[in-house]
Tab-separated table of C-alpha atoms in Angstrom:
chain	number	residue	atom	x	y	z
A	1	MET	CA	0.000	0.000	0.000
A	2	PRO	CA	1.557	3.290	-1.038
A	3	SER	CA	1.765	5.954	1.576
A	4	LEU	CA	-0.072	9.243	1.405
A	5	LYS	CA	3.061	11.014	0.285
A	6	ASP	CA	3.634	8.509	-2.511
A	7	LEU	CA	0.113	8.986	-3.754
A	8	LYS	CA	0.500	12.735	-3.663
A	9	ASN	CA	3.652	12.487	-5.753
A	10	ARG	CA	1.989	10.188	-8.266
A	11	ILE	CA	-0.920	12.546	-8.671
A	12	ALA	CA	1.420	15.465	-9.240
A	13	SER	CA	3.409	13.564	-11.840
A	14	VAL	CA	0.345	12.358	-13.734
A	15	LYS	CA	-0.965	15.896	-13.721
A	16	ALA	CA	2.284	17.106	-15.268
A	17	THR	CA	2.022	14.419	-17.950
A	18	GLN	CA	-1.539	15.427	-18.648
A	19	LYS	CA	-0.461	19.002	-19.179
A	20	ILE	CA	2.141	17.866	-21.682
A	21	THR	CA	-0.238	15.680	-23.674
A	22	LYS	CA	-2.816	18.442	-23.657
A	23	ALA	CA	-0.271	20.889	-25.030
A	24	MET	CA	0.829	18.368	-27.665
A	25	GLN	CA	-2.753	17.881	-28.701
A	26	MET	CA	-3.232	21.578	-29.193
A	27	VAL	CA	0.000	21.912	-31.139
A	28	ALA	CA	-1.053	19.001	-33.342
A	29	ALA	CA	-4.436	20.620	-33.922
A	30	ALA	CA	-2.809	23.844	-35.063
A	31	LYS	CA	-0.365	21.986	-37.293
A	32	LEU	CA	-3.148	19.855	-38.691
A	33	ARG	CA	-4.990	22.928	-39.838
A	34	ARG	CA	-1.885	24.207	-41.584
A	35	ALA	CA	-1.167	20.823	-43.139
A	36	GLN	CA	-4.703	20.570	-44.396
A	37	GLU	CA	-4.438	23.993	-45.965
A	38	ALA	CA	-1.196	22.998	-47.672
A	39	ALA	CA	-2.755	19.794	-48.983
A	40	GLU	CA	-5.754	21.766	-50.177
A	41	ALA	CA	-3.561	24.321	-51.934
A	42	ALA	CA	-1.629	21.618	-53.733
A	43	ARG	CA	-4.737	19.978	-55.068
A	44	PRO	CA	-5.437	22.163	-58.150
A	45	TYR	CA	-2.017	21.389	-59.579
A	46	SER	CA	-2.286	17.647	-59.232
A	47	GLU	CA	-5.841	17.628	-60.543
A	48	ARG	CA	-4.895	19.544	-63.657
A	49	MET	CA	-1.804	17.427	-64.042
A	50	ALA	CA	-3.977	14.324	-64.011
A	51	SER	CA	-6.302	15.697	-66.661
A	52	VAL	CA	-3.399	16.772	-68.859
A	53	MET	CA	-1.774	13.371	-68.458
A	54	ALA	CA	-4.968	11.627	-69.420
A	55	ASN	CA	-5.283	13.939	-72.353
A	56	ILE	CA	-1.832	13.588	-73.736
A	57	SER	CA	-1.334	9.906	-73.160
A	58	GLY	CA	-4.090	9.298	-75.697
A	59	ALA	CA	-2.019	11.116	-78.277
A	60	VAL	CA	1.110	9.043	-77.814
A	61	SER	CA	1.066	5.500	-79.070
A	62	GLY	CA	2.364	2.755	-76.856
A	63	ASP	CA	5.561	1.961	-78.707
A	64	ASP	CA	7.374	5.228	-78.560
A	65	ALA	CA	6.192	6.279	-75.138
A	66	PRO	CA	8.969	7.420	-72.824
A	67	ARG	CA	10.569	4.805	-70.618
A	68	LEU	CA	9.192	6.262	-67.427
A	69	MET	CA	5.705	5.586	-68.709
A	70	ALA	CA	6.225	2.331	-70.505
A	71	GLY	CA	8.516	0.892	-67.859
A	72	THR	CA	11.308	-1.501	-68.638
A	73	GLY	CA	8.949	-4.182	-69.800
A	74	LYS	CA	9.830	-6.395	-66.839
A	75	ASP	CA	8.641	-6.513	-63.287
A	76	ASP	CA	11.432	-8.381	-61.553
A	77	VAL	CA	12.745	-5.727	-59.225
A	78	HIS	CA	10.335	-3.656	-57.200
A	79	LEU	CA	11.190	-0.432	-55.433
A	80	LEU	CA	8.943	0.435	-52.533
A	81	VAL	CA	9.052	4.038	-51.436
A	82	VAL	CA	7.709	4.028	-47.903
A	83	CYS	CA	6.732	7.439	-46.566
A	84	THR	CA	6.210	7.703	-42.827
A	85	ALA	CA	6.440	10.390	-40.204
A	86	GLU	CA	9.614	11.521	-38.516
A	87	ARG	CA	8.219	11.380	-35.027
A	88	GLY	CA	6.245	8.948	-32.965
A	89	LEU	CA	3.530	9.591	-30.411
A	90	CYS	CA	0.877	9.509	-33.059
A	91	GLY	CA	-0.941	6.267	-32.339
A	92	GLY	CA	-0.744	3.556	-34.932
A	93	PHE	CA	-0.008	5.908	-37.797
A	94	ASN	CA	3.521	4.784	-38.616
A	95	THR	CA	2.884	1.166	-37.747
A	96	GLN	CA	-0.036	1.052	-40.145
A	97	ILE	CA	2.021	2.234	-43.083
A	98	ALA	CA	4.955	0.017	-42.192
A	99	ARG	CA	2.742	-3.025	-41.805
A	100	PHE	CA	1.071	-2.351	-45.115
A	101	ALA	CA	4.417	-2.000	-46.852
A	102	ARG	CA	5.741	-5.120	-45.129
A	103	LEU	CA	2.805	-7.200	-46.300
A	104	HIS	CA	3.305	-5.938	-49.806
A	105	ALA	CA	7.022	-6.678	-49.708
A	106	LYS	CA	6.433	-10.185	-48.346
A	107	GLU	CA	3.943	-10.909	-51.084
A	108	LEU	CA	6.355	-9.755	-53.758
A	109	GLN	CA	9.149	-11.798	-52.247
A	110	SER	CA	6.977	-14.897	-52.164
A	111	GLN	CA	6.410	-14.406	-55.867
A	112	GLY	CA	10.154	-14.516	-56.329
A	113	LYS	CA	10.588	-10.828	-57.074
A	114	GLU	CA	13.378	-8.742	-55.723
A	115	VAL	CA	12.361	-5.987	-53.347
A	116	LYS	CA	14.209	-2.761	-52.668
A	117	ILE	CA	13.036	-0.205	-50.194
A	118	LEU	CA	13.528	3.532	-50.020
A	119	CYS	CA	12.494	4.922	-46.668
A	120	VAL	CA	11.231	8.429	-46.308
A	121	GLY	CA	10.968	9.342	-42.661
A	122	LYS	CA	12.739	7.868	-39.696
A	123	LYS	CA	9.932	5.843	-38.149
A	124	GLY	CA	9.356	3.685	-41.188
A	125	TYR	CA	13.053	2.929	-41.361
A	126	ASP	CA	13.131	1.951	-37.698
A	127	GLN	CA	10.286	-0.472	-38.181
A	128	LEU	CA	11.351	-1.959	-41.470
A	129	LYS	CA	15.048	-2.358	-40.810
A	130	ARG	CA	14.449	-5.284	-38.487
A	131	GLU	CA	13.145	-7.411	-41.300
A	132	PHE	CA	14.393	-5.806	-44.471
A	133	GLU	CA	17.761	-4.440	-43.442
A	134	SER	CA	19.415	-5.660	-46.624
A	135	ALA	CA	16.591	-4.487	-48.861
A	136	ILE	CA	16.718	-0.883	-47.734
A	137	ILE	CA	18.864	0.922	-50.237
A	138	ASP	CA	18.413	4.491	-49.147
A	139	ARG	CA	16.604	6.715	-46.719
A	140	VAL	CA	15.482	10.292	-46.847
A	141	ASP	CA	15.477	12.312	-43.691
A	142	LEU	CA	12.941	15.095	-43.433
A	143	ARG	CA	13.564	15.713	-39.768
A	144	GLU	CA	14.987	19.185	-40.232
A	145	VAL	CA	12.285	20.232	-42.664
A	146	LYS	CA	9.710	22.506	-41.161
A	147	ASN	CA	7.334	22.948	-44.041
A	148	ILE	CA	7.324	20.268	-46.637
A	149	GLY	CA	7.507	21.867	-50.043
A	150	PHE	CA	8.020	21.023	-53.643
A	151	ALA	CA	11.775	20.998	-53.202
A	152	ASN	CA	11.590	17.990	-50.845
A	153	ALA	CA	9.414	16.068	-53.250
A	154	GLU	CA	11.743	16.994	-56.071
A	155	ASP	CA	14.718	15.662	-54.184
A	156	ILE	CA	13.044	12.300	-53.622
A	157	ALA	CA	11.820	12.137	-57.208
A	158	ASN	CA	15.328	12.817	-58.480
A	159	ARG	CA	16.718	9.967	-56.426
A	160	ILE	CA	14.070	7.665	-57.820
A	161	SER	CA	14.707	8.646	-61.414
A	162	THR	CA	18.449	8.286	-60.961
A	163	LEU	CA	17.897	4.758	-59.691
A	164	PHE	CA	15.527	4.035	-62.528
A	165	ASN	CA	17.922	5.312	-65.160
A	166	ALA	CA	20.644	3.179	-63.649
A	167	GLY	CA	18.364	0.184	-64.128
A	168	GLU	CA	18.077	-0.522	-60.434
A	169	PHE	CA	14.410	-1.399	-60.521
A	170	ASP	CA	11.490	-2.036	-62.863
A	171	VAL	CA	8.438	-1.039	-60.892
A	172	CYS	CA	8.170	1.691	-58.306
A	173	THR	CA	5.360	1.891	-55.778
A	174	LEU	CA	4.746	4.689	-53.328
A	175	PHE	CA	3.386	3.951	-49.866
A	176	PHE	CA	1.769	6.638	-47.814
A	177	SER	CA	-1.244	7.275	-45.695
A	178	GLU	CA	-4.228	8.881	-47.287
A	179	PHE	CA	-5.822	11.504	-45.119
A	180	LYS	CA	-9.530	10.757	-44.861
A	181	SER	CA	-10.355	12.543	-41.625
A	182	VAL	CA	-8.801	13.339	-38.282
A	183	ILE	CA	-9.538	9.876	-36.989
A	184	SER	CA	-9.080	7.885	-40.151
A	185	GLN	CA	-5.944	7.551	-42.253
A	186	VAL	CA	-5.810	4.827	-44.820
A	187	PRO	CA	-2.467	3.334	-45.860
A	188	THR	CA	-2.309	3.481	-49.635
A	189	ALA	CA	-0.062	2.112	-52.330
A	190	GLN	CA	0.333	3.943	-55.570
A	191	GLN	CA	2.312	2.875	-58.580
A	192	LEU	CA	4.682	5.565	-59.795
A	193	ILE	CA	6.704	3.856	-62.478
A	194	PRO	CA	5.514	2.789	-64.978
A	195	ALA	CA	3.029	5.629	-64.765
A	196	LYS	CA	-0.541	4.553	-64.418
A	197	ILE	CA	-3.039	6.791	-66.076
A	198	GLU	CA	-6.586	6.801	-64.920
A	199	ALA	CA	-8.569	7.153	-68.070
A	200	SER	CA	-11.752	7.561	-66.090
A	201	GLU	CA	-10.609	10.965	-64.948
A	202	GLU	CA	-10.326	12.174	-68.478
A	203	ASP	CA	-11.369	15.757	-68.749
A	204	ALA	CA	-14.470	16.275	-70.822
A	205	GLN	CA	-13.383	19.675	-72.076
A	206	GLY	CA	-10.229	18.594	-73.823
A	207	SER	CA	-10.642	14.975	-74.736
A	208	ASP	CA	-12.520	15.553	-77.949
A	209	ALA	CA	-10.501	18.504	-79.187
A	210	ALA	CA	-7.644	18.045	-81.580
A	211	TYR	CA	-4.627	19.417	-79.767
A	212	ASP	CA	-1.620	21.134	-81.188
A	213	TYR	CA	1.496	20.017	-79.425
A	214	GLU	CA	4.526	22.162	-79.062
A	215	PRO	CA	7.225	20.825	-79.515
A	216	ASP	CA	5.452	17.473	-79.974
A	217	ALA	CA	3.372	15.130	-77.893
A	218	ASN	CA	6.225	12.791	-77.121
A	219	GLU	CA	8.553	15.471	-75.928
A	220	ILE	CA	5.884	17.048	-73.801
A	221	LEU	CA	5.107	13.694	-72.280
A	222	GLU	CA	8.755	13.200	-71.517
A	223	ASP	CA	8.719	16.546	-69.770
A	224	ILE	CA	5.496	15.931	-67.918
A	225	ILE	CA	6.071	12.477	-66.509
A	226	PRO	CA	8.950	13.393	-64.203
A	227	ARG	CA	6.884	16.348	-63.041
A	228	ASN	CA	3.961	14.068	-62.476
A	229	ILE	CA	6.093	11.836	-60.277
A	230	LYS	CA	7.184	14.837	-58.229
A	231	VAL	CA	3.623	15.963	-57.828
A	232	GLN	CA	2.502	12.527	-56.696
A	233	ILE	CA	5.283	12.429	-54.133
A	234	LEU	CA	4.463	15.917	-52.941
A	235	ARG	CA	0.860	14.912	-52.542
A	236	ALA	CA	1.862	11.819	-50.589
A	237	LEU	CA	4.102	13.858	-48.297
A	238	LEU	CA	1.447	16.464	-47.652
A	239	GLU	CA	-1.235	13.872	-46.996
A	240	ASN	CA	1.172	12.148	-44.660
A	241	VAL	CA	1.794	15.304	-42.666
A	242	ALA	CA	-1.926	15.941	-42.344
A	243	GLY	CA	-2.494	12.318	-41.380
A	244	GLU	CA	0.313	12.340	-38.851
A	245	MET	CA	-1.053	15.437	-37.187
A	246	GLY	CA	-4.571	14.022	-37.178
A	247	ALA	CA	-3.363	10.769	-35.644
A	248	LYS	CA	-1.265	12.646	-33.127
A	249	MET	CA	-4.205	14.790	-32.169
A	250	SER	CA	-6.484	11.872	-31.439
A	251	ALA	CA	-3.698	9.917	-29.719
A	252	MET	CA	-2.954	12.851	-27.459
A	253	ASP	CA	-6.631	13.390	-26.825
A	254	ASN	CA	-6.851	9.803	-25.648
A	255	ALA	CA	-3.771	10.209	-23.513
A	256	THR	CA	-5.180	13.320	-21.881
A	257	ARG	CA	-8.402	11.520	-21.118
A	258	ASN	CA	-6.593	8.507	-19.697
A	259	ALA	CA	-4.466	10.750	-17.527
A	260	GLY	CA	-7.644	12.399	-16.252
A	261	GLU	CA	-9.106	9.019	-15.333
A	262	MET	CA	-5.925	8.048	-13.600
A	263	ILE	CA	-5.887	11.260	-11.591
A	264	ASP	CA	-9.479	10.645	-10.518
A	265	LYS	CA	-8.634	7.125	-9.377
A	266	LEU	CA	-5.528	8.198	-7.527
A	267	THR	CA	-7.337	11.074	-5.863
A	268	MET	CA	-10.042	8.682	-4.765
A	269	SER	CA	-7.596	6.293	-3.101
A	270	TYR	CA	-5.682	9.253	-1.651
A	271	ASN	CA	-8.854	10.518	0.003
A	272	ARG	CA	-9.811	7.061	1.221
A	273	GLN	CA	-6.462	6.593	2.801
A	274	ARG	CA	-6.515	10.002	4.418
A	275	GLN	CA	-9.935	9.217	5.842
A	276	ALA	CA	-8.717	5.851	7.091
A	277	GLN	CA	-5.807	7.486	8.806
A	278	ILE	CA	-8.034	10.029	10.538
A	279	THR	CA	-10.373	7.265	11.689
A	280	LYS	CA	-7.424	5.279	12.961
A	281	GLU	CA	-6.110	8.209	14.958
A	282	LEU	CA	-9.555	8.859	16.433
A	283	ILE	CA	-9.894	5.237	17.480
A	284	GLU	CA	-6.501	5.366	19.103
A	285	ILE	CA	-7.409	8.490	21.110
A	286	ILE	CA	-10.797	7.135	22.134
A	287	SER	CA	-9.532	3.747	23.162
A	288	GLY	CA	-6.670	5.456	25.034
A	289	ALA	CA	-9.213	7.588	26.915
A	290	GLU	CA	-11.361	4.516	27.695
A	291	ALA	CA	-8.394	2.656	29.122
A	292	LEU	CA	-7.856	5.303	31.774
B	1	MET	CA	-13.721	45.069	-76.001
B	2	ALA	CA	-11.904	41.861	-76.659
B	3	ASP	CA	-13.233	38.544	-75.447
B	4	THR	CA	-11.904	37.304	-72.163
B	5	PHE	CA	-10.963	33.830	-71.087
B	6	THR	CA	-10.006	32.139	-67.865
B	7	PHE	CA	-6.319	32.032	-67.103
B	8	GLU	CA	-4.988	29.950	-64.266
B	9	LEU	CA	-1.454	30.002	-63.011
B	10	VAL	CA	-0.835	26.997	-60.813
B	11	SER	CA	2.302	26.036	-58.951
B	12	PRO	CA	2.606	22.722	-57.100
B	13	GLU	CA	2.129	24.448	-53.801
B	14	LYS	CA	-0.836	26.624	-54.622
B	15	LEU	CA	-3.125	28.253	-57.122
B	16	LEU	CA	-1.420	31.573	-57.773
B	17	LEU	CA	-3.869	33.238	-60.063
B	18	SER	CA	-7.247	32.487	-61.503
B	19	ALA	CA	-8.833	35.328	-63.390
B	20	GLU	CA	-10.660	36.446	-66.504
B	21	VAL	CA	-8.060	38.009	-68.754
B	22	ASN	CA	-7.779	39.470	-72.249
B	23	SER	CA	-4.464	37.990	-73.242
B	24	VAL	CA	-1.472	36.168	-71.859
B	25	VAL	CA	2.066	36.112	-73.214
B	26	LEU	CA	3.782	32.805	-72.497
B	27	PRO	CA	7.474	31.987	-72.906
B	28	GLY	CA	6.862	28.805	-74.871
B	29	SER	CA	9.767	26.496	-75.530
B	30	GLU	CA	9.343	27.143	-79.267
B	31	GLY	CA	9.201	30.887	-78.794
B	32	GLU	CA	6.998	33.423	-77.117
B	33	MET	CA	3.336	33.161	-77.819
B	34	THR	CA	0.341	35.264	-77.032
B	35	VAL	CA	-2.798	33.454	-76.030
B	36	MET	CA	-6.131	35.147	-76.555
B	37	ALA	CA	-9.690	33.945	-76.280
B	38	ASN	CA	-10.693	31.160	-78.691
B	39	HIS	CA	-7.135	29.985	-79.192
B	40	ALA	CA	-6.834	26.616	-80.856
B	41	PRO	CA	-6.286	23.794	-78.345
B	42	THR	CA	-2.568	23.648	-77.750
B	43	MET	CA	-0.254	22.083	-75.298
B	44	SER	CA	3.182	23.513	-74.956
B	45	THR	CA	6.120	23.260	-72.651
B	46	VAL	CA	7.223	26.528	-71.121
B	47	LYS	CA	10.789	27.589	-70.543
B	48	PRO	CA	11.893	29.862	-67.724
B	49	GLY	CA	10.732	33.360	-68.486
B	50	VAL	CA	8.270	36.102	-67.844
B	51	VAL	CA	4.534	35.636	-68.220
B	52	THR	CA	2.606	38.807	-68.936
B	53	VAL	CA	-1.058	38.758	-68.088
B	54	GLU	CA	-3.278	41.464	-69.611
B	55	GLY	CA	-6.417	41.699	-67.541
B	56	ALA	CA	-9.318	44.103	-67.573
B	57	ASP	CA	-7.618	46.165	-64.897
B	58	GLY	CA	-4.081	46.475	-66.174
B	59	SER	CA	-1.338	43.927	-66.654
B	60	SER	CA	0.745	41.908	-64.265
B	61	LYS	CA	3.928	39.960	-64.703
B	62	TYR	CA	5.074	36.682	-63.244
B	63	VAL	CA	8.341	34.858	-63.439
B	64	VAL	CA	7.990	31.140	-64.055
B	65	PHE	CA	10.713	28.502	-63.936
B	66	GLY	CA	9.637	25.979	-66.483
B	67	GLY	CA	6.383	24.120	-66.738
B	68	PHE	CA	3.778	23.621	-69.373
B	69	ALA	CA	0.626	25.243	-70.635
B	70	ASP	CA	-2.673	23.667	-71.545
B	71	ILE	CA	-4.644	25.936	-73.837
B	72	VAL	CA	-8.254	25.383	-74.841
B	73	PRO	CA	-10.598	27.903	-76.509
B	74	THR	CA	-12.247	28.825	-73.241
B	75	GLY	CA	-9.231	28.964	-71.001
B	76	CYS	CA	-5.563	28.522	-70.414
B	77	THR	CA	-3.882	26.697	-67.565
B	78	LEU	CA	-0.226	27.220	-66.876
B	79	LEU	CA	1.304	24.575	-64.662
B	80	ALA	CA	4.542	26.089	-63.479
B	81	GLU	CA	7.278	24.307	-61.594
B	82	SER	CA	7.547	27.428	-59.494
B	83	ALA	CA	6.275	30.922	-60.099
B	84	VAL	CA	6.476	34.302	-58.421
B	85	ALA	CA	5.245	37.773	-59.235
B	86	VAL	CA	8.052	39.822	-60.764
B	87	ASP	CA	7.930	42.350	-57.923
B	88	ALA	CA	8.242	39.622	-55.329
B	89	LEU	CA	11.288	38.042	-56.917
B	90	GLU	CA	14.318	38.354	-54.722
B	91	ALA	CA	17.396	39.654	-56.427
B	92	ASP	CA	19.707	36.811	-55.505
B	93	GLU	CA	17.186	34.031	-56.036
B	94	LEU	CA	17.834	34.019	-59.766
B	95	ASP	CA	21.562	34.013	-59.222
B	96	ASN	CA	21.229	31.081	-56.868
B	97	ARG	CA	19.204	29.178	-59.393
B	98	ILE	CA	21.665	29.900	-62.169
B	99	LYS	CA	24.503	28.726	-59.983
B	100	ALA	CA	22.625	25.546	-59.061
B	101	ALA	CA	21.775	24.880	-62.699
B	102	ASN	CA	25.383	25.335	-63.767
B	103	GLU	CA	26.605	23.055	-61.047
B	104	ALA	CA	24.045	20.444	-62.025
B	105	ALA	CA	25.153	20.715	-65.638
B	106	ASP	CA	28.771	20.239	-64.652
B	107	ALA	CA	27.963	17.275	-62.475
B	108	ALA	CA	25.739	15.578	-65.033
B	109	VAL	CA	26.893	12.398	-66.644
B	110	GLY	CA	25.949	11.626	-70.193
B	111	ASP	CA	25.795	14.105	-73.049
B	112	ALA	CA	22.032	14.321	-73.285
B	113	ASP	CA	21.676	15.289	-69.657
B	114	LYS	CA	24.511	17.749	-69.879
B	115	THR	CA	23.085	19.554	-72.885
B	116	ARG	CA	19.668	19.696	-71.339
B	117	LEU	CA	20.913	21.145	-68.072
B	118	ALA	CA	23.262	23.563	-69.793
B	119	ALA	CA	20.362	24.773	-71.934
B	120	PHE	CA	18.328	25.263	-68.792
B	121	ALA	CA	21.109	27.340	-67.253
B	122	ALA	CA	21.350	29.412	-70.431
B	123	GLN	CA	17.606	30.019	-70.357
B	124	LEU	CA	17.909	31.276	-66.816
B	125	GLU	CA	20.687	33.644	-67.900
B	126	ASP	CA	18.420	34.975	-70.642
B	127	LEU	CA	15.682	35.463	-68.113
B	128	LYS	CA	17.990	37.420	-65.861
B	129	ALA	CA	18.951	39.681	-68.716
B	130	ALA	CA	15.298	40.232	-69.582
B	131	ILE	CA	14.286	41.531	-66.183
């Protein structure tokens, strides 16, 4: 049985923890709003990019499409780009992505394909290195980056294209967490190379018009595809930040609530014990008086 | 009064401009071109340069660093790698970019890459001279 003093100390320490989690929750809420705005602001570009891609890919026949779109024609070596957060304390956010990527990698390995992993973010690396130490070829650290911008996405995209041009892999898939709402982030896999074009998103306004291409469709496509990859990565990074903040917010909310419950419980047993002590002292005095 | 059309200038990070305008001058990779309402559908890559937007209430200028334009009769969308208003451009930003481009060109392996990057650096130099 802990003494009164012990209980008092525990209550004080849990209260301090509660203050910290509360503050973290509020910080996450503020950051979430900013991250959501950034993701929102980036949307027009990627939407238009998608419609242009859909548009132009119709104009280029399959044979002379650029390599980034057509791929190498094989699918022996897979590169998984796993984007996670840099920091923990955000519930199952990082674990979810890592688990999803791990399942994917296992499946590919069981099919006899070679798997290479590029980790973006520290937490994913920490979780994946246990199993796939040898498969991890590179990692990108975004720890020092305050606001994720196009330059970060560009850097990652350049690494990927360098690897691709060196023939290091055939298929590249991007793993990130899609931001659905504050409480729900869905781990998602998206194929980057060869580029997948969703024909369903074809823009009605342009699809029937005969386009003039300057210089020509092929060259434009060659210019667009690397950009498209950058944009996809940027989108993944931004969604990830929003998701991380959302997950952190709800995790910290839970932690604050749990700390509150704990304080209530501890206070209750503190009061009980105090009462018991008073009763004990009274009994001692009374029985002492009776003995006289 | 000339017809107007919708012009949108989009960078990866945000929508910079979306307005009804009379004409837009784009630094196309095959030469400057002026887009007006009812332009034939065209898709063009854009080299680094100055975009001049003629709106109903005066003109404004933006510096873009590469990208491409999607032109349809009713509108024009310019997807720029990065874009800033000319007034907001910091003096040494261009110099930094030129330096980075030159370094990239020097570091590049393979002739095709080297030519491409060197051309990009040269385009930036032209842009600097133009402002």
